[in-house]
mmCIF file of C-alpha atoms in Angstrom:
data_model
loop_
_atom_site.group_PDB
_atom_site.id
_atom_site.type_symbol
_atom_site.label_atom_id
_atom_site.label_comp_id
_atom_site.label_asym_id
_atom_site.label_seq_id
_atom_site.Cartn_x
_atom_site.Cartn_y
_atom_site.Cartn_z
ATOM 1 C CA UNK A 1 130.961 73.117 80.055
ATOM 2 C CA UNK A 2 133.523 74.056 83.517
ATOM 3 C CA UNK A 3 131.361 71.056 85.082
ATOM 4 C CA UNK A 4 131.902 68.721 82.250
ATOM 5 C CA UNK A 5 135.446 68.892 82.140
ATOM 6 C CA UNK A 6 136.231 69.587 85.949
ATOM 7 C CA UNK A 7 136.953 65.329 86.486
ATOM 8 C CA UNK A 8 139.711 65.619 83.886
ATOM 9 C CA UNK A 9 141.284 68.459 86.032
ATOM 10 C CA UNK A 10 140.966 66.588 89.306
ATOM 11 C CA UNK A 11 142.272 63.510 87.244
ATOM 12 C CA UNK A 12 143.696 61.246 90.030
ATOM 13 C CA UNK A 13 142.219 62.928 93.308
ATOM 14 C CA UNK A 14 140.313 60.439 95.026
ATOM 15 C CA UNK A 15 139.817 62.497 98.358
ATOM 16 C CA UNK A 16 137.291 65.295 98.663
ATOM 17 C CA UNK A 17 133.817 65.563 97.593
ATOM 18 C CA UNK A 18 131.820 65.895 94.149
ATOM 19 C CA UNK A 19 128.349 67.234 94.131
ATOM 20 C CA UNK A 20 126.032 65.527 91.655
ATOM 21 C CA UNK A 21 126.398 68.013 89.109
ATOM 22 C CA UNK A 22 129.808 67.466 88.595
ATOM 23 C CA UNK A 23 129.374 63.483 88.433
ATOM 24 C CA UNK A 24 126.352 63.877 85.846
ATOM 25 C CA UNK A 25 127.866 66.364 83.720
ATOM 26 C CA UNK A 26 130.992 64.400 83.082
ATOM 27 C CA UNK A 27 128.967 61.288 82.585
ATOM 28 C CA UNK A 28 127.231 63.074 79.777
ATOM 29 C CA UNK A 29 130.295 64.089 78.044
ATOM 30 C CA UNK A 30 131.525 60.906 78.128
ATOM 31 C CA UNK A 31 128.516 59.637 76.543
ATOM 32 C CA UNK A 32 128.978 62.112 73.764
ATOM 33 C CA UNK A 33 132.353 62.040 73.330
ATOM 34 C CA UNK A 34 132.140 58.372 73.174
ATOM 35 C CA UNK A 35 129.376 58.604 70.294
ATOM 36 C CA UNK A 36 131.458 61.029 68.284
ATOM 37 C CA UNK A 37 134.127 58.936 68.385
ATOM 38 C CA UNK A 38 132.517 55.661 67.723
ATOM 39 C CA UNK A 39 131.128 57.418 64.594
ATOM 40 C CA UNK A 40 134.713 58.453 63.462
ATOM 41 C CA UNK A 41 135.878 55.009 64.048
ATOM 42 C CA UNK A 42 133.130 53.773 62.088
ATOM 43 C CA UNK A 43 133.589 56.212 59.258
ATOM 44 C CA UNK A 44 137.334 55.919 59.142
ATOM 45 C CA UNK A 45 137.193 52.277 59.656
ATOM 46 C CA UNK A 46 139.574 52.469 62.606
ATOM 47 C CA UNK A 47 138.297 48.740 63.915
ATOM 48 C CA UNK A 48 135.428 47.678 65.727
ATOM 49 C CA UNK A 49 133.300 44.883 64.800
ATOM 50 C CA UNK A 50 129.622 44.122 63.908
ATOM 51 C CA UNK A 51 127.721 42.908 66.742
ATOM 52 C CA UNK A 52 125.681 40.294 64.812
ATOM 53 C CA UNK A 53 126.754 36.469 64.192
ATOM 54 C CA UNK A 54 126.784 36.840 60.663
ATOM 55 C CA UNK A 55 127.194 40.264 59.555
ATOM 56 C CA UNK A 56 127.330 39.213 55.759
ATOM 57 C CA UNK A 57 124.277 37.933 54.448
ATOM 58 C CA UNK A 58 123.908 35.653 51.366
ATOM 59 C CA UNK A 59 123.825 38.423 49.244
ATOM 60 C CA UNK A 60 126.689 39.946 50.325
ATOM 61 C CA UNK A 61 125.000 42.832 52.369
ATOM 62 C CA UNK A 62 125.540 43.272 56.039
ATOM 63 C CA UNK A 63 122.763 42.309 58.084
ATOM 64 C CA UNK A 64 121.584 44.052 61.364
ATOM 65 C CA UNK A 65 123.963 44.970 63.963
ATOM 66 C CA UNK A 66 125.417 47.545 65.772
ATOM 67 C CA UNK A 67 129.243 48.393 65.274
ATOM 68 C CA UNK A 68 130.991 48.874 68.672
ATOM 69 C CA UNK A 69 134.596 49.290 69.440
ATOM 70 C CA UNK A 70 137.391 51.068 67.830
ATOM 71 C CA UNK A 71 140.663 52.634 68.160
ATOM 72 C CA UNK A 72 139.431 55.897 69.168
ATOM 73 C CA UNK A 73 136.662 55.113 71.432
ATOM 74 C CA UNK A 74 138.841 52.406 73.020
ATOM 75 C CA UNK A 75 141.589 54.986 73.521
ATOM 76 C CA UNK A 76 139.114 57.491 75.144
ATOM 77 C CA UNK A 77 137.728 54.800 77.621
ATOM 78 C CA UNK A 78 141.450 54.288 78.741
ATOM 79 C CA UNK A 79 141.903 57.651 79.197
ATOM 80 C CA UNK A 80 138.789 58.343 81.326
ATOM 81 C CA UNK A 81 139.026 55.161 83.621
ATOM 82 C CA UNK A 82 140.862 56.718 86.416
ATOM 83 C CA UNK A 83 138.935 60.121 86.424
ATOM 84 C CA UNK A 84 135.888 58.049 85.857
ATOM 85 C CA UNK A 85 136.615 56.199 89.324
ATOM 86 C CA UNK A 86 137.922 59.493 90.925
ATOM 87 C CA UNK A 87 134.601 61.145 90.735
ATOM 88 C CA UNK A 88 132.683 58.191 91.377
ATOM 89 C CA UNK A 89 134.548 57.849 94.889
ATOM 90 C CA UNK A 90 134.506 61.708 95.388
ATOM 91 C CA UNK A 91 130.565 61.162 94.718
ATOM 92 C CA UNK A 92 130.332 58.803 97.535
ATOM 93 C CA UNK A 93 132.656 61.125 99.982
ATOM 94 C CA UNK A 94 129.632 63.448 99.065
ATOM 95 C CA UNK A 95 127.450 61.234 100.760
ATOM 96 C CA UNK A 96 129.308 60.529 103.418
ATOM 97 C CA UNK A 97 129.973 57.056 102.317
ATOM 98 C CA UNK A 98 133.507 55.253 101.490
ATOM 99 C CA UNK A 99 134.529 54.811 97.827
ATOM 100 C CA UNK A 100 134.975 51.010 98.687
ATOM 101 C CA UNK A 101 131.594 50.733 97.722
ATOM 102 C CA UNK A 102 132.250 50.805 94.263
ATOM 103 C CA UNK A 103 133.942 47.364 94.924
ATOM 104 C CA UNK A 104 130.977 45.370 96.085
ATOM 105 C CA UNK A 105 129.493 44.914 92.517
ATOM 106 C CA UNK A 106 132.676 44.005 90.636
ATOM 107 C CA UNK A 107 133.518 41.403 93.645
ATOM 108 C CA UNK A 108 130.834 39.473 94.300
ATOM 109 C CA UNK A 109 130.974 37.690 90.133
ATOM 110 C CA UNK A 110 134.570 36.439 90.832
ATOM 111 C CA UNK A 111 133.691 35.141 94.285
ATOM 112 C CA UNK A 112 131.305 33.097 92.103
ATOM 113 C CA UNK A 113 133.876 31.959 89.852
ATOM 114 C CA UNK A 114 136.140 30.891 92.725
ATOM 115 C CA UNK A 115 133.579 29.020 94.410
ATOM 116 C CA UNK A 116 132.536 27.231 91.034
ATOM 117 C CA UNK A 117 136.488 26.300 90.654
ATOM 118 C CA UNK A 118 136.411 25.011 93.802
ATOM 119 C CA UNK A 119 133.671 22.511 92.892
ATOM 120 C CA UNK A 120 135.066 21.032 89.522
ATOM 121 C CA UNK A 121 136.341 17.796 91.192
ATOM 122 C CA UNK A 122 132.843 17.131 92.731
ATOM 123 C CA UNK A 123 130.068 15.233 91.022
ATOM 124 C CA UNK A 124 129.433 17.273 87.710
ATOM 125 C CA UNK A 125 125.874 17.447 87.356
ATOM 126 C CA UNK A 126 125.372 18.358 91.127
ATOM 127 C CA UNK A 127 128.187 20.911 91.722
ATOM 128 C CA UNK A 128 127.071 22.499 88.096
ATOM 129 C CA UNK A 129 123.341 22.821 89.456
ATOM 130 C CA UNK A 130 124.421 24.131 92.657
ATOM 131 C CA UNK A 131 126.722 26.614 91.109
ATOM 132 C CA UNK A 132 124.033 28.233 88.430
ATOM 133 C CA UNK A 133 121.887 28.884 91.911
ATOM 134 C CA UNK A 134 124.910 30.486 93.601
ATOM 135 C CA UNK A 135 126.067 32.377 90.341
ATOM 136 C CA UNK A 136 122.740 33.562 89.762
ATOM 137 C CA UNK A 137 122.372 35.126 93.422
ATOM 138 C CA UNK A 138 125.845 36.654 93.316
ATOM 139 C CA UNK A 139 124.552 38.221 89.880
ATOM 140 C CA UNK A 140 121.428 39.289 91.159
ATOM 141 C CA UNK A 141 123.220 41.047 94.270
ATOM 142 C CA UNK A 142 125.675 42.524 91.778
ATOM 143 C CA UNK A 143 122.710 44.223 89.732
ATOM 144 C CA UNK A 144 121.175 45.104 92.864
ATOM 145 C CA UNK A 145 124.344 46.786 94.120
ATOM 146 C CA UNK A 146 124.598 48.692 90.925
ATOM 147 C CA UNK A 147 121.200 49.832 91.229
ATOM 148 C CA UNK A 148 121.989 51.134 94.960
ATOM 149 C CA UNK A 149 125.266 53.227 93.492
ATOM 150 C CA UNK A 150 122.505 54.644 90.824
ATOM 151 C CA UNK A 151 120.141 55.761 93.228
ATOM 152 C CA UNK A 152 123.217 56.769 96.070
ATOM 153 C CA UNK A 153 124.500 58.934 93.054
ATOM 154 C CA UNK A 154 121.243 61.023 92.083
ATOM 155 C CA UNK A 155 120.828 61.694 95.958
ATOM 156 C CA UNK A 156 121.729 65.259 97.497
ATOM 157 C CA UNK A 157 125.008 64.953 99.121
ATOM 158 C CA UNK A 158 125.107 65.644 102.941
ATOM 159 C CA UNK A 159 125.045 69.421 103.878
ATOM 160 C CA UNK A 160 127.913 71.052 105.613
ATOM 161 C CA UNK A 161 131.201 69.580 106.002
ATOM 162 C CA UNK A 162 131.707 65.664 106.587
ATOM 163 C CA UNK A 163 134.507 63.531 107.400
ATOM 164 C CA UNK A 164 135.593 63.463 103.732
ATOM 165 C CA UNK A 165 135.971 67.622 103.562
ATOM 166 C CA UNK A 166 133.758 70.453 103.267
ATOM 167 C CA UNK A 167 130.501 70.984 101.255
ATOM 168 C CA UNK A 168 131.440 71.322 97.349
ATOM 169 C CA UNK A 169 128.459 73.921 97.477
ATOM 170 C CA UNK A 170 129.554 75.874 100.614
ATOM 171 C CA UNK A 171 131.883 78.405 98.790
ATOM 172 C CA UNK A 172 128.834 78.795 96.080
ATOM 173 C CA UNK A 173 126.398 79.768 99.063
ATOM 174 C CA UNK A 174 128.816 82.154 101.146
ATOM 175 C CA UNK A 175 128.991 83.962 97.615
ATOM 176 C CA UNK A 176 125.139 84.273 97.239
ATOM 177 C CA UNK A 177 124.873 85.245 100.870
ATOM 178 C CA UNK A 178 127.672 87.877 100.125
ATOM 179 C CA UNK A 179 125.376 89.510 97.370
ATOM 180 C CA UNK A 180 122.261 89.310 99.006
#
């Protein structure tokens, strides 16, 4: 349980390192809390909407569709935004990588949007075809960067100190050596 809430204790700490356990246990903790809060939102009728286009069929019964959103789950998402980014940055630091790698997938799509806006005055059909290909390439690049980040988050951190701080497991290793 300690690992699940440690990022909340280090709320906006973007320096230092976080081991895999801290990152993934916080990730699991967030999933569990989101499931519970979404359930409570639905039970208490605190917002949310059906994901189907027309949730009420001809007979008045709800068609398929998952409910999403809601006041409680939305507030939780806002509350954990900063610690989620901070623990991801510290996780990258543990791999001796800059936290700016988190921005890479998120910056590719706006670049494609700006490029599309710049082409609005051109021949519409030709520019839209070219934009579609460009947007597809940028979208694929964002997906690839997301996969790269996922792989990095699953990797072992660098052993020993690196440019972002001491090994987060070093204190535990010293303790194990003491009691051998």
